[in-house]
Amino acid sequence: MLQLDFLRQNRDLAIRRLAVKNFDASELVDEIISLDQARKSTQKELDDLLAQANRLAKEIGQLYKAGCREEAGEAKTESARLKQDAKEREKQLNETIAQLNEKLVELPNIPHESVPPGNSDADNEIIHEEGSFPQLTDNVLPHWELASRYRIIDFELGSKVTGAGFPFYRGQGARLQRALINFFLDEALDAGYLEYQPPLLINEASGFGTGQLPDKEGQMYFVGEDKLYLIPTAEVPITNIYRNVILKETDLPVKNVAYSSCFRREAGSYGKDVRGLNRLHQFDKVEIVQIEHPGRSYQTLETMKNYIAGLLRKLELPFRILRLCGGDLSFTSALTYDFEVYSAAQKRWLEVSSVSNFETFQANRMKLRFKGESGKPQLAHTLNGSALALPRVVAALLENNQDEKGISIPSALHRYTGFARIDDQKA
RNA sequence: GGAGAGUUGGCAGAGUGGUCGAAUGCGGUGGUCUUGAAAACCAUUGAUCCUUCACAGGGUCCAGGGGUUCGAAUCCCUUACUCUCCGCCA
């Protein structure tokens, strides 16, 4: 949610910058500004009425004490009239505020100035590419075939027990998952993050806070009986820890990391995108979240970007970093870097991480602020990134490291997996 | 799931329907004292909206929402949460 004050003072800038996201905001912004003005004047009227009523109520009390029943009665009549007026104004005010919020929530975050224009992922800017493609023979297998050959991931079993997109990991497959989770968490701890284990279900207020609600409601699983949503990412519970919180400036930056399962309905996905591990309804992810001072948040975004690159380096995966174009940028993000690893058998790039600066967009929704020594509370910046999402990392590891007899595990993982190879014997 | 009790400022904890934004204590901040520190003493101490260049002033906030009343932290309804007992249970 953008700040009203910002919109009031930067109407043209806001409209111009939102155009980079292919969002025509001109009408909406003007509506918002005029609704805000209406809100102010109505509030002023209401406040004046209430001030009068407050004064009168005190007088009535004193009149009763002094025994002036008659005057008190007259004042009561006057008070009733004031109260009636106030009631109407209040109703009007609430309606205006509701309309204002409704409109305000429709505005996406303003992209950072470095965000390139563009309509789709084809326009994303490749800012970094690293690592070499593995030299594989022609008869390489995609990860879903490797998965069944070595019996490490069972998609059919998942379909039987739950449905498509809910695989079972088995034997060395399950152990590889566990190894990756521990590896990612330990790396984050070394980098100064505090580990959390969050709830996997969240309430509506939390969904609103990070921006999943109201517009992405259809992407989350919903438990109607209890009005709870399954988290699509640990970002939601971890960031919402700070909903309605005023941090001390010295607490910044807050650096949290959490491993969680993530649940996504992925309505409308199809084809090769959903094959194997490429897109699941349930998957595991380690997420890093930072709450940062506005003056340092972009520097921090770079740090997070470098941290994630380091993980991929240790996993010896060829990867590239993209700066998302306006059209591909999410509703809530001001700047996002995507990380893609090369999956050698599918011969395509797979997104394994997305790291974003939301500036004050989420903080404004959830009233996440900080306060310095002497000063008013001000909105903090929120950032988060996957570090990393497991399934596509696993897909790339399996495909890139395969040979005729098995799959090699990168050495950084050996102490976590307890094995260096996946093969028929061990599976 | 059943029965009951509760939810007040950063924390603890008072509060009879009328000057309560709220006693008191702790904590925080500033100061006095001290070579320094502690102790003691003094002062100060939230959020939010609006008017204003500023000084200053007004409104709102005692879990959320609604109601009764001239007037509500205080009474009523409702939702959420917490605690206790019972039941169930990893």
CSV table of N, CA, C and O in Angstrom, one decimal, chain A residues 46-163:
chain,number,residue,atom,x,y,z
A,46,LEU,N,-16.5,16.4,12.0
A,46,LEU,CA,-16.8,15.5,13.1
A,46,LEU,C,-16.1,15.9,14.3
A,46,LEU,O,-16.7,15.9,15.4
A,47,ASP,N,-14.8,16.2,14.2
A,47,ASP,CA,-14.0,16.6,15.4
A,47,ASP,C,-14.6,17.8,16.1
A,47,ASP,O,-14.7,17.8,17.3
A,48,ASP,N,-15.0,18.8,15.3
A,48,ASP,CA,-15.6,20.0,15.9
A,48,ASP,C,-16.9,19.7,16.6
A,48,ASP,O,-17.1,20.2,17.7
A,49,LEU,N,-17.7,18.8,16.0
A,49,LEU,CA,-19.0,18.5,16.7
A,49,LEU,C,-18.7,17.7,18.0
A,49,LEU,O,-19.3,18.0,19.0
A,50,LEU,N,-17.7,16.8,18.0
A,50,LEU,CA,-17.4,16.1,19.2
A,50,LEU,C,-16.8,17.0,20.2
A,50,LEU,O,-17.1,16.8,21.4
A,51,ALA,N,-16.0,17.9,19.8
A,51,ALA,CA,-15.4,18.8,20.8
A,51,ALA,C,-16.6,19.6,21.5
A,51,ALA,O,-16.5,19.8,22.7
A,52,GLN,N,-17.6,20.1,20.7
A,52,GLN,CA,-18.7,20.8,21.3
A,52,GLN,C,-19.5,19.9,22.3
A,52,GLN,O,-19.8,20.2,23.4
A,53,ALA,N,-19.7,18.6,21.8
A,53,ALA,CA,-20.5,17.7,22.6
A,53,ALA,C,-19.7,17.4,23.9
A,53,ALA,O,-20.4,17.3,25.0
A,54,ASN,N,-18.4,17.2,23.8
A,54,ASN,CA,-17.6,17.0,25.0
A,54,ASN,C,-17.7,18.1,26.1
A,54,ASN,O,-17.9,17.9,27.3
A,55,ARG,N,-17.6,19.3,25.5
A,55,ARG,CA,-17.7,20.5,26.4
A,55,ARG,C,-19.1,20.5,27.1
A,55,ARG,O,-19.2,20.7,28.3
A,56,LEU,N,-20.1,20.2,26.3
A,56,LEU,CA,-21.5,20.3,26.8
A,56,LEU,C,-21.7,19.2,27.9
A,56,LEU,O,-22.4,19.5,28.9
A,57,ALA,N,-21.2,18.0,27.6
A,57,ALA,CA,-21.4,16.9,28.6
A,57,ALA,C,-20.8,17.3,29.9
A,57,ALA,O,-21.4,17.0,31.0
A,58,LYS,N,-19.7,17.9,29.9
A,58,LYS,CA,-19.1,18.4,31.2
A,58,LYS,C,-19.9,19.4,31.9
A,58,LYS,O,-20.1,19.3,33.1
A,59,GLU,N,-20.4,20.3,31.1
A,59,GLU,CA,-21.3,21.3,31.7
A,59,GLU,C,-22.6,20.7,32.3
A,59,GLU,O,-23.0,21.1,33.4
A,60,ILE,N,-23.1,19.7,31.6
A,60,ILE,CA,-24.3,19.1,32.2
A,60,ILE,C,-24.0,18.4,33.5
A,60,ILE,O,-24.8,18.6,34.5
A,61,GLY,N,-22.9,17.8,33.6
A,61,GLY,CA,-22.5,17.2,34.8
A,61,GLY,C,-22.4,18.2,35.9
A,61,GLY,O,-22.9,18.0,37.1
A,62,GLN,N,-21.8,19.4,35.6
A,62,GLN,CA,-21.7,20.4,36.6
A,62,GLN,C,-23.0,21.0,37.0
A,62,GLN,O,-23.3,21.3,38.2
A,63,LEU,N,-23.9,21.2,36.0
A,63,LEU,CA,-25.2,21.7,36.3
A,63,LEU,C,-26.0,20.8,37.2
A,63,LEU,O,-26.7,21.3,38.1
A,64,TYR,N,-25.9,19.5,37.0
A,64,TYR,CA,-26.6,18.6,37.9
A,64,TYR,C,-26.0,18.7,39.3
A,64,TYR,O,-26.8,18.7,40.3
A,65,LYS,N,-24.7,18.8,39.4
A,65,LYS,CA,-24.1,18.9,40.7
A,65,LYS,C,-24.6,20.2,41.4
A,65,LYS,O,-24.8,20.2,42.6
A,66,ALA,N,-24.7,21.2,40.6
A,66,ALA,CA,-25.1,22.5,41.2
A,66,ALA,C,-26.6,22.6,41.4
A,66,ALA,O,-27.2,23.5,42.0
A,67,GLY,N,-27.3,21.5,41.0
A,67,GLY,CA,-28.8,21.5,41.2
A,67,GLY,C,-29.6,22.2,40.2
A,67,GLY,O,-30.8,22.5,40.4
A,68,CYS,N,-29.0,22.7,39.1
A,68,CYS,CA,-29.8,23.4,38.1
A,68,CYS,C,-30.4,22.5,37.1
A,68,CYS,O,-29.9,22.3,35.9
A,69,ARG,N,-31.4,21.8,37.5
A,69,ARG,CA,-32.1,20.8,36.7
A,69,ARG,C,-32.6,21.3,35.3
A,69,ARG,O,-32.5,20.6,34.3
A,70,GLU,N,-33.2,22.5,35.4
A,70,GLU,CA,-33.8,23.0,34.2
A,70,GLU,C,-32.8,23.3,33.1
A,70,GLU,O,-33.0,22.9,32.0
A,71,GLU,N,-31.7,24.0,33.5
A,71,GLU,CA,-30.7,24.3,32.5
A,71,GLU,C,-30.1,23.0,32.0
A,71,GLU,O,-29.8,22.9,30.8
A,72,ALA,N,-29.9,22.1,32.8
A,72,ALA,CA,-29.3,20.8,32.4
A,72,ALA,C,-30.2,20.1,31.4
A,72,ALA,O,-29.7,19.6,30.4
A,73,GLY,N,-31.5,20.2,31.6
A,73,GLY,CA,-32.4,19.6,30.6
A,73,GLY,C,-32.3,20.3,29.2
A,73,GLY,O,-32.3,19.6,28.2
A,74,GLU,N,-32.2,21.6,29.2
A,74,GLU,CA,-32.0,22.3,28.0
A,74,GLU,C,-30.7,21.9,27.3
A,74,GLU,O,-30.7,21.6,26.1
A,75,ALA,N,-29.7,21.8,28.1
A,75,ALA,CA,-28.4,21.4,27.5
A,75,ALA,C,-28.5,20.0,26.9
A,75,ALA,O,-27.9,19.7,25.9
A,76,LYS,N,-29.3,19.2,27.6
A,76,LYS,CA,-29.4,17.8,27.1
A,76,LYS,C,-30.0,17.8,25.7
A,76,LYS,O,-29.6,17.0,24.8
A,77,THR,N,-31.0,18.6,25.5
A,77,THR,CA,-31.7,18.7,24.2
A,77,THR,C,-30.6,19.1,23.1
A,77,THR,O,-30.6,18.5,22.0
A,78,GLU,N,-29.9,20.1,23.5
A,78,GLU,CA,-28.8,20.6,22.5
A,78,GLU,C,-27.8,19.4,22.3
A,78,GLU,O,-27.4,19.2,21.1
A,79,SER,N,-27.5,18.7,23.3
A,79,SER,CA,-26.5,17.7,23.2
A,79,SER,C,-27.0,16.6,22.3
A,79,SER,O,-26.2,16.0,21.4
A,80,ALA,N,-28.3,16.2,22.4
A,80,ALA,CA,-28.9,15.2,21.6
A,80,ALA,C,-28.8,15.6,20.1
A,80,ALA,O,-28.5,14.8,19.2
A,81,ARG,N,-29.0,16.9,19.8
A,81,ARG,CA,-28.9,17.4,18.4
A,81,ARG,C,-27.5,17.2,17.9
A,81,ARG,O,-27.2,16.7,16.8
A,82,LEU,N,-26.5,17.6,18.7
A,82,LEU,CA,-25.1,17.5,18.3
A,82,LEU,C,-24.7,16.1,18.1
A,82,LEU,O,-24.1,15.7,17.1
A,83,LYS,N,-25.2,15.2,18.9
A,83,LYS,CA,-24.9,13.8,18.8
A,83,LYS,C,-25.5,13.2,17.5
A,83,LYS,O,-24.8,12.4,16.8
A,84,GLN,N,-26.7,13.7,17.2
A,84,GLN,CA,-27.3,13.2,15.9
A,84,GLN,C,-26.4,13.6,14.7
A,84,GLN,O,-26.2,12.8,13.8
A,85,ASP,N,-26.0,14.9,14.7
A,85,ASP,CA,-25.2,15.4,13.7
A,85,ASP,C,-23.9,14.6,13.6
A,85,ASP,O,-23.4,14.2,12.5
A,86,ALA,N,-23.3,14.4,14.8
A,86,ALA,CA,-22.0,13.7,14.8
A,86,ALA,C,-22.1,12.3,14.2
A,86,ALA,O,-21.3,11.8,13.5
A,87,LYS,N,-23.3,11.7,14.5
A,87,LYS,CA,-23.5,10.3,14.1
A,87,LYS,C,-23.5,10.2,12.5
A,87,LYS,O,-22.9,9.3,11.9
A,88,GLU,N,-24.2,11.2,12.0
A,88,GLU,CA,-24.3,11.2,10.5
A,88,GLU,C,-22.9,11.5,9.9
A,88,GLU,O,-22.5,10.8,8.9
A,89,ARG,N,-22.2,12.4,10.5
A,89,ARG,CA,-20.8,12.7,10.0
A,89,ARG,C,-19.9,11.5,10.1
A,89,ARG,O,-19.2,11.2,9.2
A,90,GLU,N,-20.1,10.8,11.2
A,90,GLU,CA,-19.2,9.6,11.4
A,90,GLU,C,-19.5,8.5,10.4
A,90,GLU,O,-18.6,7.9,9.8
A,91,LYS,N,-20.8,8.4,10.1
A,91,LYS,CA,-21.2,7.4,9.1
A,91,LYS,C,-20.5,7.8,7.7
A,91,LYS,O,-20.0,6.9,7.0
A,92,GLN,N,-20.7,9.0,7.4
A,92,GLN,CA,-20.1,9.6,6.2
A,92,GLN,C,-18.6,9.4,6.1
A,92,GLN,O,-18.0,8.9,5.1
A,93,LEU,N,-18.0,9.6,7.3
A,93,LEU,CA,-16.5,9.5,7.4
A,93,LEU,C,-16.1,8.0,7.1
A,93,LEU,O,-15.2,7.8,6.4
A,94,ASN,N,-16.8,7.1,7.8
A,94,ASN,CA,-16.5,5.7,7.6
A,94,ASN,C,-16.6,5.2,6.2
A,94,ASN,O,-15.8,4.5,5.7
A,95,GLU,N,-17.7,5.7,5.5
A,95,GLU,CA,-17.9,5.4,4.1
A,95,GLU,C,-16.7,5.9,3.3
A,95,GLU,O,-16.2,5.2,2.4
A,96,THR,N,-16.3,7.1,3.5
A,96,THR,CA,-15.3,7.7,2.7
A,96,THR,C,-14.0,6.9,3.0
A,96,THR,O,-13.2,6.7,2.0
A,97,ILE,N,-13.7,6.6,4.2
A,97,ILE,CA,-12.5,5.9,4.5
A,97,ILE,C,-12.5,4.5,3.9
A,97,ILE,O,-11.4,4.1,3.3
A,98,ALA,N,-13.6,3.9,3.9
A,98,ALA,CA,-13.7,2.5,3.3
A,98,ALA,C,-13.5,2.6,1.8
A,98,ALA,O,-12.7,1.8,1.2
A,99,GLN,N,-14.0,3.6,1.1
A,99,GLN,CA,-13.8,3.8,-0.3
A,99,GLN,C,-12.3,4.1,-0.6
A,99,GLN,O,-11.8,3.6,-1.5
A,100,LEU,N,-11.8,5.0,0.3
A,100,LEU,CA,-10.4,5.4,0.1
A,100,LEU,C,-9.5,4.1,0.2
A,100,LEU,O,-8.6,3.9,-0.7
A,101,ASN,N,-9.7,3.3,1.2
A,101,ASN,CA,-8.9,2.1,1.4
A,101,ASN,C,-9.0,1.2,0.2
A,101,ASN,O,-8.1,0.6,-0.2
A,102,GLU,N,-10.3,1.0,-0.2
A,102,GLU,CA,-10.5,0.2,-1.3
A,102,GLU,C,-9.7,0.5,-2.6
A,102,GLU,O,-9.1,-0.3,-3.2
A,103,LYS,N,-9.7,1.8,-2.8
A,103,LYS,CA,-8.9,2.3,-4.0
A,103,LYS,C,-7.4,2.2,-3.7
A,103,LYS,O,-6.7,1.9,-4.6
A,104,LEU,N,-7.0,2.6,-2.5
A,104,LEU,CA,-5.6,2.6,-2.2
A,104,LEU,C,-4.9,1.2,-2.3
A,104,LEU,O,-3.8,1.1,-2.8
A,105,VAL,N,-5.7,0.2,-2.0
A,105,VAL,CA,-5.2,-1.2,-2.0
A,105,VAL,C,-5.1,-1.7,-3.5
A,105,VAL,O,-4.3,-2.6,-3.7
A,106,GLU,N,-5.7,-1.0,-4.4
A,106,GLU,CA,-5.6,-1.4,-5.8
A,106,GLU,C,-4.3,-0.9,-6.4
A,106,GLU,O,-3.9,-1.4,-7.5
A,107,LEU,N,-3.6,0.0,-5.8
A,107,LEU,CA,-2.4,0.5,-6.4
A,107,LEU,C,-1.2,-0.4,-6.1
A,107,LEU,O,-1.0,-0.7,-5.0
A,108,PRO,N,-0.5,-0.8,-7.1
A,108,PRO,CA,0.7,-1.6,-6.9
A,108,PRO,C,1.8,-0.7,-6.4
A,108,PRO,O,1.7,0.5,-6.4
A,109,ASN,N,2.9,-1.4,-5.9
A,109,ASN,CA,4.0,-0.6,-5.5
A,109,ASN,C,4.7,0.0,-6.6
A,109,ASN,O,4.7,-0.5,-7.8
A,110,ILE,N,5.4,1.1,-6.4
A,110,ILE,CA,6.1,1.9,-7.4
A,110,ILE,C,7.4,1.2,-7.6
A,110,ILE,O,8.2,1.0,-6.7
A,111,PRO,N,7.7,0.9,-8.9
A,111,PRO,CA,9.0,0.3,-9.2
A,111,PRO,C,10.2,1.2,-8.9
A,111,PRO,O,10.1,2.4,-9.1
A,112,HIS,N,11.3,0.6,-8.5
A,112,HIS,CA,12.5,1.4,-8.4
A,112,HIS,C,13.0,1.9,-9.7
A,112,HIS,O,12.6,1.4,-10.8
A,113,GLU,N,13.8,3.0,-9.7
A,113,GLU,CA,14.2,3.6,-10.9
A,113,GLU,C,15.0,2.7,-11.8
A,113,GLU,O,15.1,2.9,-13.0
A,114,SER,N,15.6,1.7,-11.2
A,114,SER,CA,16.5,0.8,-12.1
A,114,SER,C,15.7,-0.2,-12.8
A,114,SER,O,16.3,-1.0,-13.6
A,115,VAL,N,14.4,-0.3,-12.5
A,115,VAL,CA,13.6,-1.4,-13.1
A,115,VAL,C,13.4,-1.1,-14.6
A,115,VAL,O,12.9,0.0,-15.0
A,116,PRO,N,13.8,-2.0,-15.5
A,116,PRO,CA,13.6,-1.8,-16.9
A,116,PRO,C,12.1,-1.9,-17.3
A,116,PRO,O,11.4,-2.7,-16.7
A,117,PRO,N,11.7,-1.2,-18.3
A,117,PRO,CA,10.3,-1.4,-18.8
A,117,PRO,C,10.2,-2.7,-19.5
A,117,PRO,O,11.2,-3.3,-19.8
A,118,GLY,N,9.0,-3.2,-19.7
A,118,GLY,CA,8.8,-4.4,-20.4
A,118,GLY,C,7.5,-5.1,-20.0
A,118,GLY,O,6.9,-4.6,-19.1
A,119,ASN,N,7.1,-6.1,-20.8
A,119,ASN,CA,5.8,-6.7,-20.6
A,119,ASN,C,5.8,-8.1,-20.0
A,119,ASN,O,4.9,-8.5,-19.4
A,120,SER,N,6.9,-8.8,-20.3
A,120,SER,CA,6.9,-10.2,-19.9
A,120,SER,C,8.3,-10.6,-19.5
A,120,SER,O,9.3,-9.8,-19.5
A,121,ASP,N,8.5,-11.9,-19.1
A,121,ASP,CA,9.8,-12.4,-18.7
A,121,ASP,C,10.8,-12.2,-19.8
A,121,ASP,O,12.0,-12.3,-19.6
A,122,ALA,N,10.4,-12.1,-21.1
A,122,ALA,CA,11.3,-11.9,-22.2
A,122,ALA,C,12.1,-10.6,-22.0
A,122,ALA,O,13.1,-10.4,-22.6
A,123,ASP,N,11.5,-9.6,-21.3
A,123,ASP,CA,12.1,-8.3,-21.1
A,123,ASP,C,13.0,-8.2,-19.9
A,123,ASP,O,13.5,-7.1,-19.6
A,124,ASN,N,13.1,-9.2,-19.1
A,124,ASN,CA,13.9,-9.2,-17.9
A,124,ASN,C,15.4,-9.0,-18.3
A,124,ASN,O,15.8,-9.5,-19.3
A,125,GLU,N,16.1,-8.3,-17.5
A,125,GLU,CA,17.4,-7.9,-17.8
A,125,GLU,C,18.4,-8.9,-17.1
A,125,GLU,O,18.4,-9.1,-15.9
A,126,ILE,N,19.2,-9.6,-17.9
A,126,ILE,CA,20.2,-10.5,-17.4
A,126,ILE,C,21.4,-9.7,-16.9
A,126,ILE,O,22.1,-9.1,-17.7
A,127,ILE,N,21.6,-9.7,-15.6
A,127,ILE,CA,22.7,-8.9,-15.1
A,127,ILE,C,23.9,-9.7,-14.7
A,127,ILE,O,25.0,-9.1,-14.4
A,128,HIS,N,23.8,-11.0,-14.6
A,128,HIS,CA,24.9,-11.8,-14.2
A,128,HIS,C,24.7,-13.2,-14.7
A,128,HIS,O,23.6,-13.7,-14.6
A,129,GLU,N,25.8,-13.8,-15.1
A,129,GLU,CA,25.7,-15.2,-15.5
A,129,GLU,C,27.0,-15.9,-15.0
A,129,GLU,O,28.1,-15.3,-15.1
A,130,GLU,N,26.9,-17.1,-14.5
A,130,GLU,CA,28.1,-17.7,-13.8
A,130,GLU,C,28.0,-19.2,-13.8
A,130,GLU,O,26.9,-19.8,-13.8
A,131,GLY,N,29.1,-19.8,-13.9
A,131,GLY,CA,29.2,-21.3,-13.9
A,131,GLY,C,29.1,-21.8,-15.3
A,131,GLY,O,28.6,-21.1,-16.2
A,132,SER,N,29.6,-23.0,-15.5
A,132,SER,CA,29.6,-23.6,-16.9
A,132,SER,C,28.6,-24.7,-17.0
A,132,SER,O,28.4,-25.4,-16.0
A,133,PHE,N,28.0,-24.9,-18.1
A,133,PHE,CA,27.1,-25.9,-18.3
A,133,PHE,C,27.8,-27.3,-18.3
A,133,PHE,O,28.9,-27.4,-18.8
A,134,PRO,N,27.2,-28.3,-17.7
A,134,PRO,CA,27.8,-29.6,-17.6
A,134,PRO,C,27.9,-30.2,-19.0
A,134,PRO,O,27.0,-30.0,-19.8
A,135,GLN,N,29.0,-31.0,-19.1
A,135,GLN,CA,29.1,-31.7,-20.4
A,135,GLN,C,28.5,-33.1,-20.2
A,135,GLN,O,29.0,-34.0,-19.6
A,136,LEU,N,27.3,-33.2,-20.8
A,136,LEU,CA,26.6,-34.5,-20.6
A,136,LEU,C,26.5,-35.2,-22.0
A,136,LEU,O,26.5,-34.6,-23.0
A,137,THR,N,26.2,-36.5,-21.9
A,137,THR,CA,26.0,-37.3,-23.1
A,137,THR,C,24.6,-37.0,-23.6
A,137,THR,O,23.8,-36.3,-23.0
A,138,ASP,N,24.4,-37.6,-24.8
A,138,ASP,CA,23.1,-37.3,-25.4
A,138,ASP,C,21.9,-37.9,-24.7
A,138,ASP,O,20.8,-37.4,-24.7
A,139,ASN,N,22.1,-39.1,-24.1
A,139,ASN,CA,21.0,-39.8,-23.5
A,139,ASN,C,20.8,-39.4,-22.0
A,139,ASN,O,20.6,-40.2,-21.2
A,140,VAL,N,20.8,-38.1,-21.8
A,140,VAL,CA,20.6,-37.6,-20.4
A,140,VAL,C,19.1,-37.7,-20.1
A,140,VAL,O,18.3,-37.6,-21.0
A,141,LEU,N,18.8,-37.9,-18.9
A,141,LEU,CA,17.4,-38.0,-18.5
A,141,LEU,C,16.9,-36.7,-17.7
A,141,LEU,O,17.7,-36.2,-16.9
A,142,PRO,N,15.7,-36.3,-18.0
A,142,PRO,CA,15.1,-35.3,-17.1
A,142,PRO,C,14.9,-35.8,-15.7
A,142,PRO,O,14.9,-37.0,-15.5
A,143,HIS,N,14.8,-34.9,-14.8
A,143,HIS,CA,14.9,-35.3,-13.4
A,143,HIS,C,13.7,-36.2,-13.0
A,143,HIS,O,13.9,-37.0,-12.1
A,144,TRP,N,12.6,-36.1,-13.7
A,144,TRP,CA,11.5,-37.0,-13.3
A,144,TRP,C,11.7,-38.4,-13.6
A,144,TRP,O,11.3,-39.3,-13.0
A,145,GLU,N,12.5,-38.6,-14.7
A,145,GLU,CA,12.9,-40.0,-15.0
A,145,GLU,C,14.0,-40.5,-14.1
A,145,GLU,O,14.0,-41.6,-13.7
A,146,LEU,N,14.9,-39.6,-13.8
A,146,LEU,CA,16.0,-40.0,-12.8
A,146,LEU,C,15.3,-40.3,-11.5
A,146,LEU,O,15.7,-41.3,-10.8
A,147,ALA,N,14.3,-39.5,-11.1
A,147,ALA,CA,13.6,-39.7,-9.9
A,147,ALA,C,13.0,-41.1,-9.8
A,147,ALA,O,13.1,-41.8,-8.7
A,148,SER,N,12.4,-41.6,-10.8
A,148,SER,CA,11.8,-42.9,-10.8
A,148,SER,C,12.9,-44.0,-11.0
A,148,SER,O,12.8,-45.1,-10.4
A,149,ARG,N,13.9,-43.7,-11.8
A,149,ARG,CA,15.0,-44.7,-12.0
A,149,ARG,C,15.7,-45.1,-10.7
A,149,ARG,O,15.9,-46.2,-10.4
A,150,TYR,N,15.9,-44.0,-9.9
A,150,TYR,CA,16.6,-44.3,-8.6
A,150,TYR,C,15.7,-44.3,-7.4
A,150,TYR,O,16.1,-44.4,-6.3
A,151,ARG,N,14.4,-44.2,-7.7
A,151,ARG,CA,13.3,-44.3,-6.7
A,151,ARG,C,13.5,-43.3,-5.6
A,151,ARG,O,13.5,-43.7,-4.4
A,152,ILE,N,13.8,-42.1,-5.9
A,152,ILE,CA,14.0,-41.1,-4.9
A,152,ILE,C,12.9,-40.1,-4.8
A,152,ILE,O,12.7,-39.5,-3.7
A,153,ILE,N,12.1,-40.0,-5.8
A,153,ILE,CA,10.9,-39.1,-5.7
A,153,ILE,C,9.8,-39.9,-6.4
A,153,ILE,O,9.9,-40.4,-7.5
A,154,ASP,N,8.6,-39.9,-5.8
A,154,ASP,CA,7.5,-40.7,-6.3
A,154,ASP,C,6.3,-39.8,-6.5
A,154,ASP,O,5.6,-39.4,-5.6
A,155,PHE,N,6.1,-39.4,-7.8
A,155,PHE,CA,5.0,-38.5,-8.1
A,155,PHE,C,3.7,-39.2,-8.1
A,155,PHE,O,2.6,-38.6,-7.7
A,156,GLU,N,3.7,-40.4,-8.6
A,156,GLU,CA,2.4,-41.2,-8.7
A,156,GLU,C,1.8,-41.5,-7.4
A,156,GLU,O,0.6,-41.3,-7.1
A,157,LEU,N,2.7,-41.8,-6.4
A,157,LEU,CA,2.3,-42.1,-5.1
A,157,LEU,C,1.6,-40.8,-4.5
A,157,LEU,O,0.6,-40.9,-3.8
A,158,GLY,N,2.2,-39.7,-4.8
A,158,GLY,CA,1.7,-38.4,-4.3
A,158,GLY,C,0.3,-38.2,-4.8
A,158,GLY,O,-0.6,-37.7,-4.1
A,159,SER,N,0.1,-38.5,-6.1
A,159,SER,CA,-1.2,-38.3,-6.8
A,159,SER,C,-2.2,-39.2,-6.1
A,159,SER,O,-3.4,-38.8,-5.9
A,160,LYS,N,-1.8,-40.4,-5.8
A,160,LYS,CA,-2.7,-41.4,-5.2
A,160,LYS,C,-3.1,-40.9,-3.8
A,160,LYS,O,-4.3,-40.9,-3.5
A,161,VAL,N,-2.2,-40.4,-3.0
A,161,VAL,CA,-2.5,-40.1,-1.6
A,161,VAL,C,-3.1,-38.7,-1.5
A,161,VAL,O,-4.0,-38.5,-0.7
A,162,THR,N,-2.7,-37.8,-2.4
A,162,THR,CA,-3.2,-36.4,-2.3
A,162,THR,C,-3.7,-35.9,-3.6
A,162,THR,O,-4.9,-35.8,-3.8
A,163,GLY,N,-2.8,-35.7,-4.6
A,163,GLY,CA,-3.2,-35.2,-5.9
A,163,GLY,C,-1.9,-34.8,-6.6
A,163,GLY,O,-0.8,-34.9,-6.0
